[in-house]
Amino acid sequence: MRLGTLLLSAPLILLAANSALAAPASCYDWIVRDKLRGGYLAAGAPRSAAADMKAIGMNAVLPKFGGLTCPPDERNLALLREWGEATQKVGMYLLPVFNFRGGETEKILSARREVTSGGQRMAKTPCPLDEQFWQAYILGRAVDLAGRAKELHLAGAIIDTEMYGADHSLFSGACYCDDCLREFFAASGQAAPQPLPAPEARMAWLKEHQLSGPFEQWFVGRVKGLCVQIETTVHERNPDFVLGVLNLDIPLPFMRGMAQGLGTETHPLLGFSETTYPSGYTDYVDKQQQTFAAFPAQVLFVPGLWLAKFPSENIAEQCYACAQHSHGYWIYTFESLVEGARKRPGYALREPNERYWAAMKQANAELDQLVAAGGKYESVLRVRPYDPSLPALVAGDLKCEPLAPVIEAQPLALGPEAQPRLRYRNPLYLLCKGGESVEVNVANCQLNPNCRDGSQYAVFDLEGHRLLEGVMKVRESAVAKWTPDRDGQYVLLADSSLNGYQLQVVTKQPFAFRLTRKMPLTVQGILGRVFFYVPAGVDTFSLFFKATRQAAGRGGKLVVYSPDGQVAARLAGDLGTPTELPVTVPAGMQKRVWALTGEDITNDLTVWFSDNMPGYVGTDPARLLTDAKFVP
C-alpha cells in the first residue's frame, strides 16, 4: 500500500474540528489547544519513559493496566502512584487504560451471556447489556479512578473495548439472548412471542416481522443509557476527569451507543482509533469525525499509529497530519522504544530507535508552531507515499533442544496435500550439514486485495547470528539459499504481517515447525497435512485448537491419523475458544509417525500439543525432525 502526497496546510479543518463542540470543560484545554500527543505502553514498563516522552514534546502517557481491580490491588495501586509521580514531575498527563473484558479480572458475575445473530451462546462473553457487569467493572473502576485522580495525579482513564478474555474481541452486533429480546418487547409495548424463537432463528424472525431495525436502535439506546450513567456518575465525582475509549470508530452498534452515551458538550469523549494503525493519516480521519457528528456524538477523535508499521522517515509527517486534522495522535506501542525491546518479537523495530525519537521530536516541534500560529501554519511536513514496514525478525527466544530425524519404516501414504499457509511467526527448524547447500522457497500469499504487505525472511544459527535475509513484495516468491559452514541446527523466520506465506524446503535437509503451548503453529485457511512423532510411553495425548475470526461455527475440520492410516480422532465446528482433541494411542503405534489434516479452516487457526508430546510437526514424513531425546 502506498499513500499519495497530501498538503498539510488546512487550518480550516483544524478549526472545524475544534468548533464542532460547545466549550468543553477546562480539563480539556490541553487537548483542544496543544493536541493529545500520547504514548501507549504496558503499566510495568519503566516509568522513566514519561521523561523521555516529555523531552521530545509529547504530553500524555497511556499505560495499560491489564489486571486492574476495583479498588486497585496493592501492586496496581503502587504502579498507578509511580506513574502519577513520574508524569507530574515532568508535566505530563496520565491516562491509564483498563480492560472492558480482559480475563479473570472481569469475571462474569451473572448467568447472562451474549447470543450472536447466528444463535450461538458465548460462554466467555457477557451480554453487552448485563447491568451487573457494567456496574462492577466499567462504572466501578471509572468512578474509583475519578475519586483517586487528585491523589494519583490522573487526568482521566481509557476503556479498552477489545475483549481479550472473551470468545471474540468485539461485540459485532446486537445481542439476541432471552433477556435482550424480552426487554426489547417490554420497552416497545409488545407482548413477547411465547415461546421465544429458537436462538438461531431470532434474527430472521425479527427481520420477517420488520423489527430488526427497531431492535438494533433499541440496543444502541440501551448501551447509550448504560454509558450515560457512567458519564454522569464519574463527573459528579470528579468534573475534571477525562474519559476515553479505544476502537470507538469501528462501525458497530455497541460503539455507537458508547460514543453517544459517554460524551457530552462539556465532557466530550476521547475516541482513540486503531483503524489508523497501519495507514496513518488519510481522509478517513476527517470523514470519521463527520460520522461521529452525524450520530450525533460528542467525540474528540485521536488516530493511533503503530510505530513498527512505518519507516522512520515517514513518522514525523504522520504524527503531524493526524494531530492537525483531529485532536491528536497516539503511538502504539511505546515499548518498542524501551531498552531491551529490540530483542522481543512483536516489539522490535527495523531501524535504530534514535530515528524514531528524532522523527517524533520533529513532529511535535511542528505542532508547537501550529499552535503558536493559531492553526494558520503551513508545515514543511508532507504525507508522502510509503511502503509499510515489515516486522523486525528477532531470534533471541528461539533456543531449542537438540533435534534428530525420525526414521519411519512404513511412512503414511495419504496422498498429496497442500502446503500449510502460515501466518505470523512460525519458526522453521532445519538440521543441516556443513558444506551442503540449503534451499527454502518462501512465497507471499495475499489474503485480500487490500492487504499489500510483502514478506521477509531471515536465517539464524542457534546462537542467534543472522546468516542471511531477504524481502519480497506482495504475491512474490524467493528462495532462501545458503551453505552452512558447520553441522548443526538452523532456524528460518518469515513474516508477511497481515498477509500469509508458505515455506517449502526444496533440498533434502530434515525440518520441523514448533507446535507447543508457548510457540504454537498458526495457519490461515490452509493446514493441509502435517506429520508428527509419538514417542514411547505416550498412551494418550491432546491437540489444542483456537480459531480467530472464524466464520460462524466453522473453525475447521480436523482429523488425526494413526500410522496404519486409520482415523484416531476428529473434530469439527466452532473452535472460537481453545478446544481440546484427546487422542488415544493404540498398542503398537508408539515410536511411529502420525498425521494431522485440516479442512474448511475459515480464517486463522492456532494449533499446539499437550505438554507430554514433543512439540514438532513437518510436512514430509521422510524428513521429520523431533526432540532428540525421544528418538531411539
XYZ file of C-alpha atoms in Angstrom:
632
model
C 0.000 0.000 0.000
C 1.336 3.403 -0.968
C -0.301 6.604 0.152
C -0.357 9.679 -2.037
C 1.136 13.045 -1.150
C -1.154 15.375 0.812
C -0.568 19.048 1.547
C -0.872 19.808 5.235
C -1.940 23.429 5.092
C -5.587 23.064 6.025
C -6.212 25.141 9.135
C -9.935 25.265 8.327
C -10.159 21.541 9.040
C -8.440 22.113 12.362
C -10.785 24.956 13.258
C -13.841 22.981 12.205
C -12.804 20.081 14.406
C -12.387 22.384 17.371
C -15.528 24.462 16.796
C -17.894 21.482 16.475
C -18.052 21.263 20.260
C -19.518 23.836 22.607
C -16.920 24.857 25.171
C -15.525 21.683 26.724
C -14.617 21.915 30.394
C -11.258 23.393 31.312
C -9.762 19.919 31.899
C -9.749 19.576 28.085
C -7.809 22.790 27.462
C -4.511 20.996 26.874
C -6.094 18.686 24.296
C -8.011 21.372 22.405
C -5.045 23.749 22.473
C -1.962 21.540 22.119
C -3.437 18.275 20.787
C -3.058 14.992 22.638
C 0.384 13.535 21.891
C 0.344 10.184 23.640
C 2.370 7.027 24.027
C 0.798 3.652 24.908
C 2.829 1.055 26.805
C 2.448 -1.624 29.462
C 1.984 -0.443 33.034
C 5.089 -2.405 34.001
C 7.317 -0.511 31.555
C 9.997 1.783 33.009
C 8.384 4.871 34.477
C 11.341 6.871 33.164
C 9.579 6.706 29.780
C 7.486 9.700 30.889
C 10.543 11.952 30.990
C 11.753 10.579 27.658
C 8.394 11.390 26.056
C 8.365 14.878 27.532
C 11.839 15.552 26.143
C 10.578 15.118 22.569
C 7.433 17.212 23.029
C 4.795 14.621 23.919
C 2.226 15.343 26.628
C 0.356 12.149 27.583
C 1.218 8.675 28.865
C -1.254 5.811 28.304
C -0.101 2.858 30.459
C -2.148 -0.344 30.063
C -3.309 -1.985 33.317
C -4.489 -5.420 32.206
C -5.480 -6.652 35.667
C -6.892 -3.515 37.261
C -9.370 -4.415 40.001
C -11.840 -2.183 41.808
C -10.481 -0.954 44.094
C -6.936 -1.442 42.740
C -4.855 -4.086 44.481
C -1.595 -3.087 46.149
C 0.535 -3.826 43.081
C -1.599 -1.789 40.672
C -2.058 0.990 43.182
C 1.721 1.223 43.532
C 2.129 1.306 39.748
C -0.515 3.999 39.383
C 1.185 6.057 42.065
C 4.615 5.633 40.438
C 3.270 6.660 37.034
C 1.477 9.595 38.624
C 4.648 10.811 40.303
C 6.689 10.320 37.122
C 4.239 12.240 34.932
C 3.626 15.035 37.430
C 7.352 15.569 37.835
C 7.829 16.355 34.141
C 4.445 17.946 33.395
C 2.784 15.073 31.511
C -0.846 13.932 31.625
C -1.616 10.396 32.831
C -4.465 8.407 31.229
C -4.355 4.773 32.426
C -6.049 2.168 30.202
C -8.163 -0.666 31.626
C -9.956 -3.617 30.013
C -13.657 -3.997 29.300
C -13.351 -7.811 29.411
C -9.749 -8.871 29.693
C -9.836 -12.076 31.703
C -10.417 -13.257 35.246
C -10.233 -9.669 36.491
C -13.560 -9.151 34.702
C -15.177 -12.424 35.738
C -18.800 -12.585 34.553
C -20.995 -12.343 37.633
C -24.382 -13.410 36.256
C -25.716 -16.209 34.069
C -26.395 -13.721 31.285
C -24.253 -14.281 28.165
C -24.085 -12.846 24.680
C -26.044 -14.698 21.991
C -24.860 -13.874 18.477
C -27.011 -13.235 15.422
C -26.342 -16.858 14.456
C -27.765 -18.101 17.743
C -24.509 -19.070 19.458
C -24.275 -18.558 23.212
C -20.825 -17.187 24.020
C -19.692 -18.824 27.259
C -16.901 -16.309 27.960
C -18.635 -13.168 26.720
C -21.066 -11.167 28.850
C -24.302 -9.954 27.374
C -23.425 -6.381 26.333
C -26.457 -5.180 28.319
C -25.616 -7.059 31.532
C -26.018 -4.236 34.046
C -24.284 -6.218 36.786
C -21.158 -6.468 34.610
C -21.208 -2.755 33.754
C -21.733 -1.730 37.362
C -18.911 -3.886 38.704
C -16.217 -3.297 36.118
C -16.835 -0.242 33.961
C -18.751 2.108 36.233
C -16.963 0.799 39.317
C -13.438 1.312 38.028
C -14.144 4.611 36.283
C -15.702 6.117 39.401
C -12.970 4.717 41.652
C -10.211 6.184 39.472
C -12.035 9.505 39.219
C -12.159 9.620 43.005
C -8.432 8.892 43.258
C -7.410 11.288 40.478
C -6.014 14.000 42.724
C -4.107 11.520 44.887
C -2.642 9.629 41.900
C -2.306 12.607 39.509
C -4.679 11.121 36.923
C -6.018 13.250 34.080
C -8.590 10.583 33.211
C -8.956 6.955 32.159
C -9.412 4.983 28.942
C -11.538 1.861 28.365
C -10.045 -0.784 26.065
C -13.073 -2.386 24.392
C -11.099 -5.256 22.823
C -12.148 -8.319 24.843
C -9.000 -10.412 25.295
C -10.664 -12.875 27.666
C -13.885 -13.421 25.709
C -14.893 -15.682 22.836
C -14.223 -12.887 20.350
C -12.643 -9.477 20.534
C -15.627 -7.171 19.897
C -19.426 -7.206 20.001
C -20.142 -7.459 16.277
C -23.851 -6.628 16.583
C -26.834 -6.608 18.893
C -27.280 -9.407 21.433
C -30.060 -11.959 20.886
C -30.187 -13.535 24.341
C -33.522 -14.233 26.068
C -33.141 -11.213 28.347
C -32.435 -8.808 25.493
C -35.428 -9.988 23.483
C -37.799 -9.799 26.439
C -36.521 -6.331 27.390
C -36.985 -5.152 23.801
C -40.587 -6.301 23.641
C -41.337 -4.800 27.043
C -39.798 -1.464 26.028
C -41.755 -1.390 22.772
C -45.047 -2.220 24.468
C -45.440 -5.509 22.636
C -46.020 -8.952 24.015
C -43.041 -11.250 23.513
C -43.811 -14.333 21.420
C -44.355 -17.440 23.511
C -42.165 -19.308 23.321
C -39.341 -17.117 22.061
C -37.963 -18.152 18.672
C -35.017 -20.548 18.829
C -31.726 -18.629 19.225
C -30.570 -19.413 15.697
C -33.911 -18.173 14.261
C -34.229 -14.900 16.181
C -32.513 -12.592 13.727
C -34.618 -13.944 10.844
C -37.809 -13.719 12.959
C -37.179 -10.055 13.747
C -36.473 -9.304 10.106
C -39.619 -11.138 8.987
C -41.704 -9.052 11.389
C -39.942 -5.811 10.343
C -38.398 -5.466 13.785
C -34.681 -5.868 13.040
C -34.170 -2.101 12.622
C -36.116 -1.154 15.761
C -34.319 -3.904 17.688
C -30.879 -2.545 16.764
C -31.974 1.014 17.570
C -33.233 -0.164 20.963
C -29.916 -1.972 21.553
C -27.889 1.161 20.752
C -30.151 3.158 23.050
C -29.636 0.707 25.913
C -25.845 0.833 25.539
C -26.109 4.612 25.440
C -28.176 4.580 28.631
C -25.610 2.489 30.490
C -22.871 4.868 29.348
C -24.845 7.984 30.294
C -24.989 6.627 33.838
C -21.206 6.165 33.833
C -20.527 9.630 32.427
C -22.897 11.301 34.871
C -21.627 9.440 37.934
C -17.961 9.928 37.054
C -18.308 13.666 36.536
C -20.411 14.113 39.639
C -17.490 12.523 41.478
C -14.836 14.491 39.607
C -15.758 17.105 36.968
C -12.105 17.341 35.877
C -11.822 13.689 34.812
C -11.459 12.844 31.098
C -12.876 9.591 29.681
C -11.670 7.790 26.554
C -12.426 4.615 24.605
C -10.208 2.527 22.315
C -11.685 1.329 18.984
C -14.587 3.772 19.220
C -14.595 4.339 15.448
C -15.293 0.713 14.498
C -18.748 0.837 12.830
C -20.654 -1.367 15.265
C -23.898 -0.706 17.187
C -22.118 -1.184 20.519
C -19.550 1.510 19.691
C -22.264 3.875 18.506
C -24.022 3.551 21.852
C -20.777 4.169 23.752
C -19.966 7.228 21.648
C -23.397 8.734 22.230
C -23.546 7.932 25.929
C -20.067 8.722 27.240
C -19.585 12.126 25.607
C -21.268 15.461 26.339
C -20.629 19.007 25.162
C -18.794 19.875 28.358
C -17.120 16.468 28.695
C -16.551 15.061 25.199
C -15.309 11.505 24.892
C -11.799 10.812 23.622
C -12.171 8.344 20.732
C -8.891 6.503 20.148
C -8.618 4.793 16.762
C -6.768 1.575 15.969
C -8.163 1.546 12.426
C -5.470 4.072 11.539
C -2.672 1.860 12.927
C -1.257 0.779 9.536
C -2.483 3.619 7.312
C -1.817 6.738 9.327
C -3.423 9.910 8.061
C -5.897 9.555 5.181
C -9.215 11.275 4.561
C -10.696 8.602 6.837
C -9.617 10.783 9.767
C -11.749 13.683 8.509
C -14.703 11.504 7.486
C -14.798 9.680 10.814
C -15.201 12.956 12.674
C -18.144 13.749 10.409
C -19.570 10.312 11.231
C -19.393 10.976 14.963
C -21.065 14.364 14.476
C -23.864 12.739 12.466
C -24.750 10.201 15.203
C -24.738 12.737 16.960
C -21.909 12.106 19.428
C -19.555 14.455 21.230
C -16.159 12.904 20.473
C -12.606 14.202 20.245
C -11.021 11.852 17.717
C -7.415 10.697 18.244
C -5.897 8.498 15.488
C -3.385 5.838 16.502
C -0.120 4.985 14.748
C 1.538 1.571 15.064
C 5.171 2.588 15.180
C 6.503 -0.602 13.597
C 4.254 -0.190 10.534
C 6.007 2.944 9.267
C 9.514 3.700 8.044
C 11.101 6.160 10.451
C 11.363 8.762 7.684
C 7.548 8.899 7.479
C 6.783 9.090 11.200
C 7.069 12.878 11.616
C 4.624 13.719 8.855
C 2.167 11.074 10.058
C 2.123 12.323 13.658
C 1.725 15.891 12.481
C -1.007 15.183 9.929
C -3.056 13.045 12.307
C -2.928 15.706 15.005
C -3.554 18.620 12.638
C -6.700 17.027 11.258
C -8.057 15.743 14.579
C -7.378 16.201 18.284
C -4.033 14.477 18.492
C -2.229 11.223 17.886
C -1.175 8.255 19.984
C 1.669 5.813 19.441
C 1.354 2.026 19.739
C 3.441 0.710 21.250
C 5.965 2.887 23.020
C 7.521 -0.271 24.446
C 9.249 -0.632 21.084
C 11.444 2.276 22.182
C 12.127 0.941 25.674
C 15.547 -0.531 26.367
C 15.679 -4.250 25.630
C 12.551 -4.336 23.463
C 14.632 -4.868 20.323
C 15.123 -8.473 21.412
C 11.392 -9.166 21.835
C 9.217 -10.456 18.967
C 6.430 -8.029 18.140
C 8.170 -5.057 19.744
C 11.440 -4.744 17.862
C 11.767 -2.032 15.214
C 13.571 -2.460 11.919
C 15.610 0.737 12.298
C 17.652 2.237 15.127
C 15.472 3.715 17.857
C 17.147 7.104 17.535
C 15.495 7.677 14.168
C 12.005 7.290 15.625
C 12.768 9.551 18.580
C 14.062 12.232 16.211
C 11.025 11.925 13.943
C 8.542 12.375 16.787
C 10.521 15.303 18.145
C 10.305 16.975 14.741
C 6.547 16.351 14.540
C 5.949 17.843 17.972
C 8.063 20.897 17.178
C 5.923 21.477 14.091
C 2.755 21.051 16.154
C 4.069 23.674 18.566
C 4.415 26.017 15.594
C 0.854 25.213 14.512
C -0.475 26.015 17.983
C 1.535 29.228 18.233
C 0.147 30.389 14.881
C -3.446 29.725 15.908
C -3.801 26.957 13.349
C -2.596 29.119 10.449
C 0.758 27.476 9.907
C 1.989 25.709 6.783
C 4.315 22.927 7.825
C 7.280 21.687 5.855
C 5.986 18.183 6.530
C 4.015 16.389 3.829
C 2.380 12.972 3.914
C 4.366 11.057 1.298
C 3.921 7.641 -0.293
C 5.495 4.812 1.679
C 5.696 1.044 1.756
C 4.541 -0.360 5.120
C 7.396 -1.621 7.260
C 7.554 -5.335 7.895
C 8.088 -6.504 11.483
C 11.664 -6.881 12.645
C 12.683 -10.531 12.800
C 14.472 -11.478 16.015
C 15.548 -14.930 17.179
C 16.581 -14.344 20.773
C 13.795 -16.572 22.120
C 14.260 -19.464 19.684
C 16.685 -21.654 21.588
C 15.601 -25.270 21.370
C 16.687 -28.723 22.469
C 18.804 -30.922 20.155
C 16.722 -32.300 17.299
C 17.055 -35.593 15.456
C 15.456 -37.071 12.327
C 12.719 -39.662 12.742
C 13.178 -42.922 10.853
C 9.797 -44.399 9.879
C 9.963 -47.792 8.170
C 6.415 -47.527 6.793
C 5.573 -43.850 6.204
C 1.921 -42.891 5.964
C 0.724 -42.731 2.362
C -2.326 -40.470 2.443
C -1.899 -38.813 -0.939
C -0.817 -35.283 -1.918
C -1.822 -32.327 0.209
C -1.382 -28.552 0.033
C 1.400 -26.831 1.942
C 0.206 -25.019 5.081
C -0.476 -21.340 4.570
C 1.221 -19.790 7.568
C 0.550 -16.530 9.316
C 2.591 -14.543 11.797
C 5.616 -16.153 13.470
C 6.230 -19.866 12.829
C 9.933 -20.810 13.192
C 11.155 -23.467 10.772
C 13.999 -25.571 12.215
C 16.415 -27.382 9.898
C 19.158 -29.900 10.659
C 21.987 -29.114 8.256
C 25.420 -30.442 7.354
C 28.339 -28.136 6.814
C 29.129 -27.584 3.148
C 25.728 -28.791 1.874
C 23.530 -26.199 0.177
C 20.123 -25.444 1.706
C 17.193 -24.003 -0.240
C 13.806 -22.984 1.137
C 11.146 -21.452 -1.079
C 9.349 -18.508 0.557
C 6.068 -17.423 -1.068
C 3.906 -14.438 -0.136
C 0.172 -15.256 -0.016
C -2.109 -12.251 -0.412
C -5.217 -12.750 1.720
C -7.381 -9.987 0.264
C -6.938 -7.202 -2.301
C -6.482 -4.556 0.403
C -3.557 -6.368 2.062
C -0.420 -5.068 0.359
C 2.112 -6.419 2.850
C 5.082 -8.218 1.366
C 7.136 -10.943 3.022
C 10.544 -11.138 4.594
C 12.718 -13.932 5.871
C 15.908 -14.360 7.851
C 18.067 -17.374 8.705
C 19.814 -17.694 12.080
C 22.083 -20.201 13.724
C 21.103 -21.217 17.245
C 23.496 -18.672 18.730
C 21.257 -16.012 17.182
C 23.662 -14.919 14.439
C 21.812 -13.705 11.346
C 23.190 -15.520 8.290
C 21.052 -14.041 5.534
C 17.802 -12.202 4.957
C 15.510 -11.243 2.132
C 12.410 -9.220 1.304
C 9.769 -9.667 -1.391
C 6.645 -7.791 -2.434
C 3.068 -8.995 -2.293
C 2.425 -12.185 -4.325
C 6.155 -12.661 -4.966
C 8.326 -15.689 -4.137
C 12.005 -16.037 -3.340
C 14.470 -18.782 -2.478
C 16.377 -18.542 0.788
C 19.651 -20.216 -0.164
C 22.762 -20.676 1.962
C 25.564 -23.132 2.655
C 26.262 -23.723 6.359
C 29.918 -23.780 7.346
C 29.282 -26.390 10.063
C 26.879 -29.134 11.063
C 24.016 -28.057 13.301
C 20.532 -26.684 13.720
C 19.397 -23.547 11.954
C 16.133 -21.628 12.055
C 14.332 -19.713 9.329
C 11.905 -16.982 10.360
C 9.435 -15.453 7.933
C 6.712 -12.863 8.287
C 4.144 -11.291 5.973
C 2.459 -9.003 8.509
C -1.278 -9.156 7.680
C -0.765 -11.490 4.714
C 0.174 -15.170 4.775
C 3.168 -17.119 3.497
C 4.260 -20.642 2.620
C 7.622 -22.311 3.257
C 8.821 -25.310 1.276
C 12.195 -26.954 1.930
C 13.486 -27.725 -1.568
C 16.679 -29.530 -0.594
C 16.982 -32.779 1.378
C 17.503 -31.481 4.938
C 15.097 -32.732 7.654
C 12.967 -29.974 9.164
C 10.094 -29.200 11.526
C 7.858 -26.429 12.855
C 7.194 -25.862 16.560
C 3.813 -26.874 17.963
C 3.897 -26.102 21.689
C 1.763 -24.130 24.096
C 4.347 -21.338 24.200
C 5.075 -21.437 20.475
C 2.013 -22.730 18.601
C 1.618 -23.022 14.847
C -0.747 -20.528 13.183
C -2.210 -21.257 9.754
C -4.569 -19.123 7.704
C -7.221 -21.015 5.759
C -4.972 -23.944 4.798
C -3.425 -26.519 7.117
C -3.109 -29.315 4.591
C -1.373 -32.256 6.220
C 1.390 -32.274 8.813
C 3.204 -35.215 10.397
C 4.438 -35.763 13.933
C 6.164 -38.378 16.073
C 4.529 -40.126 19.041
C 7.305 -41.412 21.337
C 7.382 -44.459 23.572
C 5.399 -44.220 26.784
C 2.708 -41.895 25.419
C -0.642 -43.667 25.743
C -2.748 -40.550 25.262
C -2.065 -37.021 24.079
C -4.082 -33.992 23.039
C -4.070 -31.411 20.294
C -5.500 -27.973 21.033
C -7.094 -25.630 18.512
C -8.145 -21.978 18.664
C -9.792 -20.236 15.709
C -9.698 -16.470 15.288
C -12.255 -14.541 13.198
C -13.819 -17.819 12.090
C -16.986 -17.995 10.031
C -19.902 -18.682 12.364
C -19.466 -22.169 13.800
C -16.760 -23.120 11.296
C -13.305 -23.073 12.805
C -12.207 -26.125 10.826
C -12.477 -29.871 10.302
C -9.511 -31.712 11.847
C -8.635 -35.393 11.551
C -5.797 -37.285 13.291
C -4.493 -40.424 11.549
C -2.553 -43.190 13.270
C 0.432 -44.791 11.454
C -1.792 -47.522 9.980
C -3.882 -44.903 8.175
C -6.878 -45.238 10.499
C -8.753 -42.236 11.874
C -7.721 -41.869 15.517
C -9.716 -38.730 16.329
C -11.655 -35.982 14.620
C -13.034 -32.560 15.476
C -15.180 -30.069 13.562
C -17.223 -26.925 14.078
C -16.870 -23.965 16.396
C -13.274 -23.511 17.580
C -13.651 -19.930 18.782
C -12.457 -20.924 22.248
C -9.439 -23.183 22.908
C -10.700 -26.678 22.140
C -9.028 -29.933 23.150
C -8.952 -33.015 20.909
C -7.871 -36.014 23.033
C -6.227 -38.913 21.205
C -5.725 -42.480 22.455
C -2.614 -44.265 21.171
C -3.354 -47.913 20.234
C -0.894 -50.668 21.025
C 1.996 -50.780 18.587
C 1.524 -47.178 17.444
C 4.148 -45.600 19.671
C 7.546 -44.642 18.242
C 5.756 -44.035 14.937
C 4.829 -41.111 12.667
C 1.224 -39.864 12.778
C -0.611 -37.247 10.709
C -2.988 -34.321 11.213
C -5.110 -32.947 8.364
C -7.330 -29.876 8.280
C -10.130 -28.685 6.008
C -12.719 -25.872 5.999
C -10.485 -23.579 8.035
C -12.246 -20.269 7.530
C -9.595 -17.925 8.941
C -6.699 -18.145 11.403
C -6.259 -21.407 13.305
C -3.679 -21.852 16.061
C -2.580 -25.405 16.961
C -0.467 -26.867 19.771
C 0.284 -30.173 21.509
C -0.251 -31.214 25.108
C 2.870 -30.977 27.244
C 3.592 -34.735 27.148
C 4.377 -34.602 23.418
C 7.453 -33.430 21.524
C 6.305 -30.149 20.047
C 7.288 -30.558 16.401
C 5.498 -31.194 13.084
C 6.651 -31.331 9.476
C 5.116 -31.617 6.019
C 7.260 -34.577 4.876
C 7.169 -37.826 6.917
C 10.505 -38.881 5.438
C 12.273 -35.702 6.645
C 10.662 -35.133 10.027
C 12.590 -33.724 12.993
C 11.676 -34.115 16.635
C 13.225 -33.753 20.087
C 16.343 -35.972 20.025
C 15.747 -37.407 23.496
C 12.613 -39.178 22.230
C 14.302 -40.821 19.230
C 15.745 -44.342 19.803
